[in-house]
CSV table of C-alpha atoms in Angstrom, one decimal:
chain,number,residue,atom,x,y,z
S,117,MET,CA,81.2,89.0,92.3
S,118,PHE,CA,85.0,89.6,92.6
S,119,PHE,CA,88.1,87.0,92.6
S,120,VAL,CA,91.4,87.5,93.6
S,121,ASP,CA,93.7,84.3,92.3
S,122,THR,CA,97.0,83.7,93.8
S,123,LEU,CA,100.0,82.3,92.1
S,124,GLU,CA,103.1,81.1,93.6
S,125,PHE,CA,106.4,81.4,92.7
S,126,GLU,CA,108.1,78.6,95.5
S,127,GLY,CA,111.6,79.2,93.9
S,128,LEU,CA,112.2,82.8,94.7
S,129,GLY,CA,109.6,83.0,97.3
S,130,ASN,CA,107.0,85.3,95.6
S,131,ARG,CA,103.3,85.7,94.5
S,132,SER,CA,101.6,87.3,92.0
S,133,TYR,CA,98.1,88.3,91.7
S,134,LEU,CA,95.3,88.1,89.0
S,135,ALA,CA,91.9,90.2,90.7
S,136,GLY,CA,89.2,91.2,88.5
S,137,GLY,CA,85.2,90.8,88.1
S,138,SER,CA,83.0,89.1,85.4
S,139,THR,CA,84.3,90.6,82.5
S,140,ALA,CA,87.9,92.4,83.2
S,141,ALA,CA,91.0,92.0,86.0
S,142,VAL,CA,94.2,93.6,87.1
S,143,VAL,CA,98.1,92.3,87.4
S,144,VAL,CA,99.3,92.6,90.4
S,145,ASP,CA,103.4,92.0,90.0
S,146,PRO,CA,103.4,89.6,87.4
S,147,PRO,CA,106.8,87.1,87.1
S,148,ARG,CA,108.5,87.2,83.7
S,149,ASP,CA,106.6,84.0,82.5
S,150,ILE,CA,103.9,85.4,81.5
S,151,ASP,CA,102.5,83.0,79.8
S,152,ARG,CA,100.5,81.2,83.3
S,153,ILE,CA,99.2,84.6,83.6
S,154,ILE,CA,97.5,84.7,80.7
S,155,ALA,CA,96.4,81.2,80.8
S,156,ALA,CA,94.5,82.4,84.4
S,157,ALA,CA,92.7,84.9,83.1
S,158,ALA,CA,91.5,82.9,80.2
S,159,ARG,CA,90.4,80.6,82.7
S,160,ARG,CA,88.2,83.3,84.4
S,161,GLY,CA,87.3,84.3,80.8
S,162,VAL,CA,88.4,87.6,81.8
S,163,ARG,CA,90.3,90.6,79.5
S,164,ILE,CA,93.4,92.1,81.5
S,165,ALA,CA,92.6,95.4,81.4
S,166,PHE,CA,95.3,96.7,84.2
S,167,VAL,CA,98.8,95.2,85.3
S,168,ALA,CA,100.2,97.4,88.4
S,169,GLU,CA,104.1,97.5,90.0
S,170,THR,CA,104.0,97.8,93.9
S,171,HIS,CA,107.7,98.9,93.0
S,172,VAL,CA,110.7,98.1,90.6
S,173,HIS,CA,111.4,95.0,92.2
S,174,ASN,CA,114.8,93.8,93.1
S,175,ASP,CA,115.0,90.3,93.4
S,176,TYR,CA,112.8,89.0,90.4
S,177,VAL,CA,112.5,90.4,86.2
S,178,THR,CA,109.2,91.7,85.7
S,179,GLY,CA,106.7,90.5,83.5
S,180,GLY,CA,104.8,93.7,83.6
S,181,LEU,CA,105.8,95.7,80.2
S,182,GLU,CA,105.6,92.5,78.4
S,183,LEU,CA,102.4,91.4,79.4
S,184,ALA,CA,100.9,95.1,79.2
S,185,ARG,CA,102.0,94.9,75.2
S,186,VAL,CA,100.2,91.9,74.5
S,187,THR,CA,97.4,92.1,76.4
S,188,GLY,CA,96.5,96.0,75.6
S,189,ALA,CA,96.7,96.9,79.0
S,190,ARG,CA,97.3,99.9,80.8
S,191,TYR,CA,100.6,99.7,82.4
S,192,LEU,CA,100.7,101.1,86.4
S,193,VAL,CA,104.0,102.0,88.0
S,194,PRO,CA,104.3,104.0,90.7
S,195,ALA,CA,105.2,107.5,89.3
S,196,ALA,CA,108.4,107.9,91.3
S,197,ALA,CA,110.3,105.4,89.9
S,198,ASN,CA,112.7,105.7,87.5
S,199,VAL,CA,111.7,104.1,84.2
S,200,SER,CA,113.2,104.1,80.6
S,201,PHE,CA,109.7,102.9,79.3
S,202,ALA,CA,106.3,104.6,78.9
S,203,ARG,CA,103.4,103.7,81.3
S,204,THR,CA,100.6,105.1,83.1
S,205,PRO,CA,102.1,106.9,86.5
S,206,VAL,CA,100.4,106.0,89.6
S,207,SER,CA,100.6,108.6,92.6
S,208,ASP,CA,99.2,108.4,95.9
S,209,GLY,CA,94.9,108.7,96.1
S,210,ASP,CA,95.1,107.6,92.3
S,211,THR,CA,92.0,104.9,90.8
S,212,VAL,CA,90.8,103.1,88.3
S,213,THR,CA,87.7,100.7,87.3
S,214,VAL,CA,89.4,97.6,87.2
S,215,ASP,CA,85.5,96.3,86.3
S,216,GLU,CA,81.9,97.5,87.3
S,217,GLY,CA,82.0,98.4,91.0
S,218,LEU,CA,85.7,97.1,91.3
S,219,VAL,CA,87.7,100.2,92.2
S,220,LEU,CA,92.0,99.6,92.6
S,221,ARG,CA,93.5,102.7,94.7
S,222,ALA,CA,97.1,103.5,94.9
S,223,ILE,CA,98.5,104.0,98.6
S,224,ALA,CA,101.8,105.1,98.7
S,225,THR,CA,104.1,102.9,101.1
S,226,PRO,CA,107.6,104.3,100.7
S,227,GLY,CA,109.7,101.9,103.1
S,228,HIS,CA,110.7,99.1,101.0
S,229,THR,CA,112.0,101.3,98.2
S,230,PRO,CA,111.0,105.2,98.0
S,231,HIS,CA,108.9,104.9,95.4
S,232,HIS,CA,107.0,101.5,96.4
S,233,THR,CA,102.5,102.2,96.6
S,234,SER,CA,100.4,99.5,97.6
S,235,TYR,CA,97.0,99.2,95.7
S,236,ALA,CA,93.6,98.6,98.0
S,237,LEU,CA,90.9,96.9,96.2
S,238,THR,CA,87.7,97.8,96.8
S,239,GLU,CA,83.9,96.3,95.7
S,240,ASP,CA,81.1,98.6,96.0
S,241,GLY,CA,83.2,100.8,98.5
S,242,ARG,CA,83.9,98.3,100.6
S,243,GLY,CA,87.6,96.8,100.7
S,244,VAL,CA,88.2,93.6,100.0
S,245,ALA,CA,91.9,93.2,99.0
S,246,ALA,CA,95.2,95.2,99.7
S,247,PHE,CA,98.1,94.3,97.6
S,248,THR,CA,101.0,95.3,99.8
S,249,GLY,CA,104.1,93.9,97.6
S,250,GLY,CA,106.9,94.3,99.5
S,251,SER,CA,105.2,96.7,102.3
S,252,LEU,CA,103.2,94.7,105.1
S,253,LEU,CA,104.1,91.4,104.8
S,254,ILE,CA,102.7,88.3,106.5
S,255,GLY,CA,104.1,89.1,110.2
S,256,THR,CA,106.8,91.1,108.7
S,257,VAL,CA,107.8,93.6,106.2
S,258,GLY,CA,109.6,94.1,103.3
S,259,ARG,CA,113.8,94.8,103.8
S,260,PRO,CA,114.4,98.0,103.4
S,261,ASP,CA,118.4,98.0,102.8
S,262,LEU,CA,118.1,96.8,98.9
S,263,VAL,CA,118.1,100.5,97.3
S,264,GLU,CA,121.0,102.5,98.9
S,265,PRO,CA,122.9,102.0,102.2
S,266,ARG,CA,122.7,105.8,103.1
S,267,LEU,CA,118.8,105.2,102.9
S,268,THR,CA,118.6,102.1,105.0
S,269,GLU,CA,117.2,103.9,108.3
S,270,GLN,CA,115.0,106.5,106.6
S,271,LEU,CA,113.4,103.6,104.8
S,272,ALA,CA,112.6,101.5,108.1
S,273,ARG,CA,111.5,104.5,109.6
S,274,ALA,CA,109.0,105.0,106.5
S,275,GLN,CA,108.0,101.0,106.7
S,276,HIS,CA,107.1,101.9,110.4
S,277,ALA,CA,105.0,104.7,108.7
S,278,SER,CA,103.6,102.7,105.4
S,279,ALA,CA,102.2,99.5,107.7
S,280,ARG,CA,100.7,101.9,109.7
S,281,ARG,CA,98.8,103.8,107.3
S,282,LEU,CA,97.7,100.6,106.0
S,283,ALA,CA,96.5,99.4,109.2
S,284,ASP,CA,94.7,103.0,109.8
S,285,GLU,CA,92.8,103.1,106.4
S,286,LEU,CA,92.1,99.4,105.7
S,287,ALA,CA,89.5,97.2,107.9
S,288,ASP,CA,90.7,94.2,110.2
S,289,GLU,CA,89.1,91.8,107.5
S,290,VAL,CA,90.8,93.3,104.5
S,291,PRO,CA,93.1,90.2,103.5
S,292,VAL,CA,96.7,91.8,103.3
S,293,LEU,CA,98.3,90.0,100.0
S,294,PRO,CA,101.8,90.7,99.7
S,295,THR,CA,104.2,89.3,97.1
S,296,HIS,CA,107.1,89.0,99.3
S,297,GLY,CA,107.8,87.2,102.1
S,298,PHE,CA,107.3,83.3,101.5
S,299,GLY,CA,111.0,82.4,101.1
S,300,SER,CA,111.7,85.4,99.2
S,301,PHE,CA,115.3,87.5,100.5
S,302,CYS,CA,113.0,91.1,100.0
S,303,SER,CA,111.8,90.5,103.0
S,304,SER,CA,113.3,91.5,106.3
S,305,SER,CA,112.4,87.9,108.4
S,306,GLN,CA,110.5,84.9,107.1
S,307,ALA,CA,106.9,84.6,107.5
S,308,GLU,CA,105.1,82.1,109.0
S,309,GLY,CA,101.9,81.0,107.7
S,310,ASP,CA,100.5,81.9,104.1
S,311,ALA,CA,97.5,84.3,104.6
S,312,THR,CA,96.9,86.8,107.4
S,313,THR,CA,94.7,89.8,107.1
S,314,ILE,CA,95.0,93.6,108.2
S,315,GLY,CA,93.5,92.5,111.9
S,316,LYS,CA,95.9,89.5,112.6
S,317,GLU,CA,99.0,92.2,111.8
S,318,ARG,CA,97.6,94.9,113.9
S,319,GLU,CA,98.2,92.0,116.8
S,320,THR,CA,101.3,90.3,115.5
S,321,ASN,CA,103.1,92.8,113.4
S,322,ASP,CA,106.2,94.3,114.5
S,323,ALA,CA,105.5,97.4,112.4
S,324,LEU,CA,102.2,97.8,114.4
S,325,THR,CA,102.9,96.8,117.5
S,326,LEU,CA,106.6,98.3,118.5
S,327,ASP,CA,107.1,101.8,118.5
S,328,VAL,CA,109.3,103.4,115.6
S,329,ASP,CA,113.1,103.3,117.2
S,330,SER,CA,112.3,99.7,118.6
S,331,PHE,CA,111.1,98.4,115.1
S,332,VAL,CA,113.9,100.0,113.3
S,333,ALA,CA,116.5,98.2,115.9
S,334,ARG,CA,115.0,95.1,115.5
S,335,THR,CA,114.8,95.5,111.7
S,336,LEU,CA,118.2,96.7,111.1
S,337,ALA,CA,119.8,93.9,113.4
S,338,GLY,CA,117.3,90.9,111.8
S,339,LEU,CA,118.9,91.7,107.9
S,340,ASP,CA,120.7,88.9,106.3
S,341,ASP,CA,123.0,88.5,103.4
S,342,VAL,CA,121.5,89.8,100.1
S,343,PRO,CA,121.7,87.8,96.9
S,344,ALA,CA,124.7,89.1,94.5
S,345,TYR,CA,122.2,89.2,91.3
S,346,TYR,CA,119.7,91.5,93.4
S,347,ALA,CA,122.4,94.4,92.0
S,348,HIS,CA,121.2,93.3,88.5
S,349,MET,CA,117.4,93.0,89.2
S,350,GLY,CA,116.7,96.6,89.3
S,351,PRO,CA,118.2,97.4,86.5
S,352,ALA,CA,116.8,95.5,84.1
S,353,ASN,CA,113.2,96.2,85.2
S,354,ALA,CA,114.3,99.9,85.4
S,355,ALA,CA,115.2,99.5,81.8
S,356,GLY,CA,112.1,97.0,80.5
S,357,PRO,CA,113.0,94.0,79.9
S,358,ALA,CA,113.1,91.8,77.0
S,359,PRO,CA,110.7,89.7,76.2
S,360,VAL,CA,111.1,86.2,77.1
S,361,ASP,CA,112.6,83.2,75.1
S,362,LEU,CA,111.5,79.7,76.5
S,363,THR,CA,112.1,77.4,73.3
S,364,PRO,CA,114.3,74.5,74.1
S,365,PRO,CA,117.9,75.2,74.8
S,366,ARG,CA,120.4,73.4,71.8
S,367,ARG,CA,121.1,69.3,72.7
S,368,ALA,CA,125.2,69.3,74.0
S,369,ASP,CA,127.0,65.6,73.8
S,370,ALA,CA,129.7,64.5,75.6
S,371,ALA,CA,132.4,66.4,73.6
S,372,GLU,CA,130.6,69.9,74.3
S,373,ILE,CA,130.1,69.0,77.6
S,374,ALA,CA,133.5,69.2,78.1
S,375,SER,CA,134.5,71.6,75.4
S,376,ARG,CA,132.2,74.4,78.0
S,377,LEU,CA,134.1,72.8,80.7
S,378,ALA,CA,137.5,73.2,79.5
S,379,ALA,CA,136.1,76.8,78.3
S,380,GLY,CA,135.2,77.7,81.5
S,381,GLU,CA,131.8,77.7,81.4
S,382,TRP,CA,129.4,76.6,83.9
S,383,VAL,CA,128.0,73.0,83.4
S,384,VAL,CA,124.7,72.6,86.1
S,385,ASP,CA,123.4,69.1,87.2
S,386,LEU,CA,119.9,69.7,87.9
S,387,ARG,CA,119.4,66.1,89.3
S,388,SER,CA,118.9,65.3,93.3
S,389,ARG,CA,122.3,65.3,95.2
S,390,THR,CA,122.1,62.2,95.7
S,391,ALA,CA,122.2,61.0,92.3
S,392,PHE,CA,125.0,63.8,91.8
S,393,ALA,CA,127.1,62.3,94.6
S,394,ASP,CA,126.7,58.8,92.9
S,395,GLY,CA,128.0,59.8,89.4
S,396,HIS,CA,128.5,62.9,88.0
S,397,VAL,CA,130.3,64.8,85.1
S,398,ALA,CA,134.0,65.8,86.9
S,399,GLY,CA,133.9,69.6,86.9
S,400,SER,CA,130.0,69.7,86.7
S,401,PHE,CA,128.2,71.8,89.9
S,402,ASN,CA,124.8,70.4,91.4
S,403,PHE,CA,122.1,72.8,91.8
S,404,GLU,CA,119.0,70.6,92.0
S,405,GLY,CA,115.5,71.8,90.4
S,406,GLU,CA,113.7,70.9,92.8
S,407,GLY,CA,115.3,73.3,95.2
S,408,LYS,CA,115.7,77.1,95.3
S,409,LEU,CA,117.4,76.5,92.1
S,410,ALA,CA,117.2,80.4,90.5
S,411,THR,CA,118.6,82.2,93.9
S,412,TYR,CA,121.3,80.1,94.5
S,413,LEU,CA,122.5,79.8,91.1
S,414,ALA,CA,122.0,83.2,90.2
S,415,TRP,CA,123.6,83.8,93.7
S,416,LEU,CA,126.8,82.7,92.8
S,417,ILE,CA,127.4,82.4,89.2
S,418,PRO,CA,129.4,84.8,88.1
S,419,TRP,CA,127.0,87.3,86.1
S,420,GLY,CA,126.8,86.4,82.6
S,421,LYS,CA,128.6,83.0,82.7
S,422,PRO,CA,127.3,80.7,80.2
S,423,VAL,CA,125.4,77.9,81.8
S,424,THR,CA,124.7,74.4,80.2
S,425,LEU,CA,121.6,72.1,82.0
S,426,LEU,CA,122.0,68.4,82.4
S,427,ALA,CA,119.0,66.7,84.0
S,428,ASP,CA,116.9,63.6,83.6
S,429,THR,CA,114.4,65.0,81.6
S,430,PRO,CA,113.7,67.4,78.9
S,431,GLU,CA,110.9,68.8,81.4
S,432,GLN,CA,113.2,69.2,84.1
S,433,VAL,CA,115.1,71.3,81.8
S,434,ALA,CA,112.2,73.5,80.7
S,435,ALA,CA,111.3,73.9,84.3
S,436,ALA,CA,114.8,75.4,85.0
S,437,GLN,CA,114.9,77.7,82.3
S,438,ARG,CA,111.9,79.1,83.4
S,439,GLU,CA,113.0,80.1,87.0
S,440,LEU,CA,116.3,81.1,85.8
S,441,ALA,CA,114.4,83.4,83.2
S,442,ARG,CA,112.3,85.0,86.1
S,443,VAL,CA,116.4,86.3,87.8
S,444,GLY,CA,117.6,87.1,84.3
S,445,ILE,CA,119.4,84.2,83.1
S,446,ASP,CA,117.4,84.1,79.9
S,447,ARG,CA,118.9,80.9,77.3
S,448,PRO,CA,121.2,78.4,78.6
S,449,ALA,CA,123.9,77.7,76.1
S,450,ALA,CA,123.1,74.1,75.8
S,451,ALA,CA,121.2,71.1,77.6
S,452,ALA,CA,121.7,67.3,78.0
S,453,THR,CA,118.8,64.9,79.4
S,454,GLY,CA,119.1,61.2,79.9
S,455,GLU,CA,121.5,58.9,81.9
S,456,PRO,CA,124.7,60.7,83.1
S,457,ALA,CA,127.1,58.1,81.7
S,458,ALA,CA,126.0,59.8,78.0
S,459,TRP,CA,127.3,63.2,79.2
S,460,VAL,CA,131.1,62.0,78.8
S,461,ARG,CA,133.4,60.9,76.5
S,462,ALA,CA,134.7,57.6,75.5
S,463,GLY,CA,137.3,56.1,77.9
S,464,GLU,CA,136.3,58.5,80.8
S,465,ARG,CA,134.7,58.2,83.9
S,466,LEU,CA,132.2,59.7,86.1
S,467,ALA,CA,133.4,61.5,89.4
S,468,SER,CA,131.6,61.0,92.9
S,469,PHE,CA,131.7,61.4,96.4
S,470,PRO,CA,130.1,60.2,100.0
S,471,ARG,CA,127.6,61.5,101.5
S,472,ALA,CA,126.8,61.4,105.5
S,473,ARG,CA,125.2,62.2,108.2
S,474,PHE,CA,126.0,63.8,111.0
S,475,ALA,CA,126.1,60.8,113.3
S,476,ASP,CA,128.8,59.5,110.8
S,477,LEU,CA,130.8,62.9,111.5
S,478,ALA,CA,130.6,62.1,115.3
S,479,ASP,CA,132.5,59.2,114.4
S,480,VAL,CA,135.2,60.0,112.4
S,481,LEU,CA,136.0,62.8,114.6
S,482,ARG,CA,135.7,60.6,118.0
S,483,ARG,CA,138.2,58.2,115.9
S,484,GLY,CA,140.7,61.5,115.5
S,485,ASP,CA,140.5,61.7,111.6
S,486,ASP,CA,142.4,64.5,110.6
S,487,VAL,CA,139.2,66.2,108.5
S,488,VAL,CA,137.7,69.7,108.1
S,489,VAL,CA,134.1,70.4,109.0
S,490,LEU,CA,132.9,73.0,106.6
S,491,ASP,CA,129.7,75.2,107.8
S,492,VAL,CA,128.3,77.1,104.6
S,493,ARG,CA,125.4,78.4,106.2
S,494,ARG,CA,124.4,82.3,107.0
S,495,ASP,CA,126.2,84.5,109.3
S,496,SER,CA,122.5,84.4,111.0
S,497,GLU,CA,122.2,80.7,111.0
S,498,ARG,CA,125.3,80.0,112.4
S,499,ALA,CA,124.8,82.7,115.4
S,500,GLY,CA,122.4,80.1,116.6
S,501,GLY,CA,125.5,77.7,117.2
S,502,PHE,CA,127.9,75.6,115.4
S,503,ILE,CA,130.1,72.5,115.4
S,504,ASP,CA,133.2,73.4,117.4
S,505,GLY,CA,136.1,74.3,115.1
S,506,SER,CA,134.1,74.5,111.9
S,507,VAL,CA,135.4,76.9,109.5
S,508,HIS,CA,132.8,79.2,108.6
S,509,ILE,CA,132.4,80.0,104.7
S,510,PRO,CA,128.7,81.0,103.7
S,511,ILE,CA,127.4,79.5,100.3
S,512,HIS,CA,127.5,82.3,98.8
S,513,HIS,CA,130.9,83.0,99.4
S,514,LEU,CA,132.4,80.0,98.7
S,515,HIS,CA,133.2,79.9,94.8
S,516,GLY,CA,135.3,82.8,95.4
S,517,ARG,CA,137.2,81.3,98.4
S,518,LEU,CA,138.0,77.7,97.7
S,519,ASP,CA,141.8,78.4,98.7
S,520,ASP,CA,140.6,79.4,102.0
S,521,VAL,CA,139.3,76.1,103.0
S,522,PRO,CA,141.9,74.0,105.0
S,523,PRO,CA,144.1,70.8,103.5
S,524,GLY,CA,142.1,67.3,104.3
S,525,THR,CA,139.0,65.7,103.5
S,526,VAL,CA,136.1,68.1,104.3
S,527,TRP,CA,132.9,67.4,105.3
S,528,VAL,CA,130.9,70.1,104.5
S,529,HIS,CA,127.1,70.6,106.4
S,530,CYS,CA,124.1,73.5,105.9
S,531,ALA,CA,121.0,73.1,107.7
S,532,GLY,CA,119.4,70.5,105.8
S,533,GLY,CA,121.3,69.3,103.1
S,534,MET,CA,121.0,71.1,99.5
S,535,ARG,CA,123.0,73.9,100.4
S,536,ALA,CA,125.9,71.0,101.3
S,537,ALA,CA,125.3,69.8,97.9
S,538,ILE,CA,126.1,72.6,96.2
S,539,ALA,CA,129.4,73.4,98.0
S,540,ALA,CA,130.6,69.7,97.6
S,541,SER,CA,130.0,70.0,94.1
S,542,LEU,CA,132.2,73.3,94.0
S,543,LEU,CA,135.1,71.6,96.5
S,544,ASP,CA,134.8,68.4,94.1
S,545,ALA,CA,135.0,70.2,90.9
S,546,ALA,CA,138.1,71.9,92.4
S,547,GLY,CA,139.7,68.5,93.4
S,548,ARG,CA,139.4,68.3,96.7
S,549,ASP,CA,138.2,65.2,99.0
S,550,VAL,CA,135.0,66.0,100.0
S,551,VAL,CA,132.2,64.3,101.7
S,552,ALA,CA,128.1,66.0,102.0
S,553,VAL,CA,126.2,66.1,105.0
S,554,ASP,CA,123.1,65.7,104.0
S,555,ASP,CA,121.3,65.9,107.4
S,556,GLY,CA,119.5,68.5,109.3
S,557,PHE,CA,121.6,70.7,111.6
S,558,ASP,CA,119.3,69.5,114.5
S,559,ALA,CA,121.2,65.9,114.5
S,560,ALA,CA,124.3,67.5,115.1
S,561,ALA,CA,123.8,67.9,118.6
S,562,ASP,CA,121.8,64.3,118.8
S,563,ALA,CA,124.8,62.7,117.3
S,564,GLY,CA,126.8,63.8,120.3
S,565,LEU,CA,129.0,66.4,118.4
S,566,SER,CA,130.1,69.4,120.5
S,567,LEU,CA,128.6,72.7,119.7
S,568,THR,CA,129.2,76.7,120.7
S,569,SER,CA,126.2,78.7,120.6
S,570,GLY,CA,126.0,82.3,119.0
């Protein structure tokens, strides 16, 4: 009897899979930190015989090469992918026997990348799973614009053809198990739900319900911003990532934290945005460990800049370190935990700034106070409506555009509060008076704020 175990990585919006039989298994699109995969295989009592990549990933650093080395598994990588390491190249139609009666077949599905390959798993000739990577996702497809701008339309057309090939070759009841689509920016739009089948996608997925021209037009119109760190992921994966080191970082005292700030390094506070606003090291930035830490920190930080982590507990530092390693931020320069009062030198005070709701902002504007309303949502979000008179600088541009924020007290908001907290910390570190709006954007209209539709 076969099994498929799903390993979710919510911070990056991705999934990996362990699938096999009674003695052996294949891992599809593993994360950088392979210990979770090895533990899952140990719980099943199976040997990892194969590691399969659907494509050279653009949004995270793979653990495939290291997992294959550690386990002795054959490393299956699309033959057309340009990589610098030894692997077992797979082409359309190639098969491997994972366990008795359990066969994995490669299906060329270009679109997300030119070399993208999906894998169909059959048990005794019956289709039981389709590992679709960045091809057919839940209600959408992987975005086609991450490889080369001149190839975007061509790859979008390829996505349409690839989705239809999967639907033509696989039975309606076959589960579709994508890598992307659960919050990942590799998805051309965000999925609804967390499970699907070929039959369900046949009824609802644009790639399977629209003609190719309509599909391409809708897909290209819906593409969102690309995180800046994606530019580093493909080359790292093609070169062959080094093993990850998750040993604890060195402990930093108040003097070292001050020294690192003075040197222009990033000191990142992982605590909740509420705790950060109440008291933090002046100059530090707030990226909540419970939020999309890797995505937004990797997106905003100058690549290669040393990072020191501050947190309530060593466990929070360890979780953040693991998350950051998945996107190539391998070793924090240092870390400190405990009470924030211990993170500043004797005689120094913690900095703070107020938090508010949209109702508070409405009161301030009705009084006629001279304030700046800063919207840090993405362009696609702002297109759905924005506060009249607000300044728009998406969060991923703000660090390089602080001088574009008009003078005055800045009331900064996003869609829910997490990105507003990041932005508030950037502005606070730059010496601006700031108020973080910690509220859902739907509350703006309820508060009586005047909105303009996009």
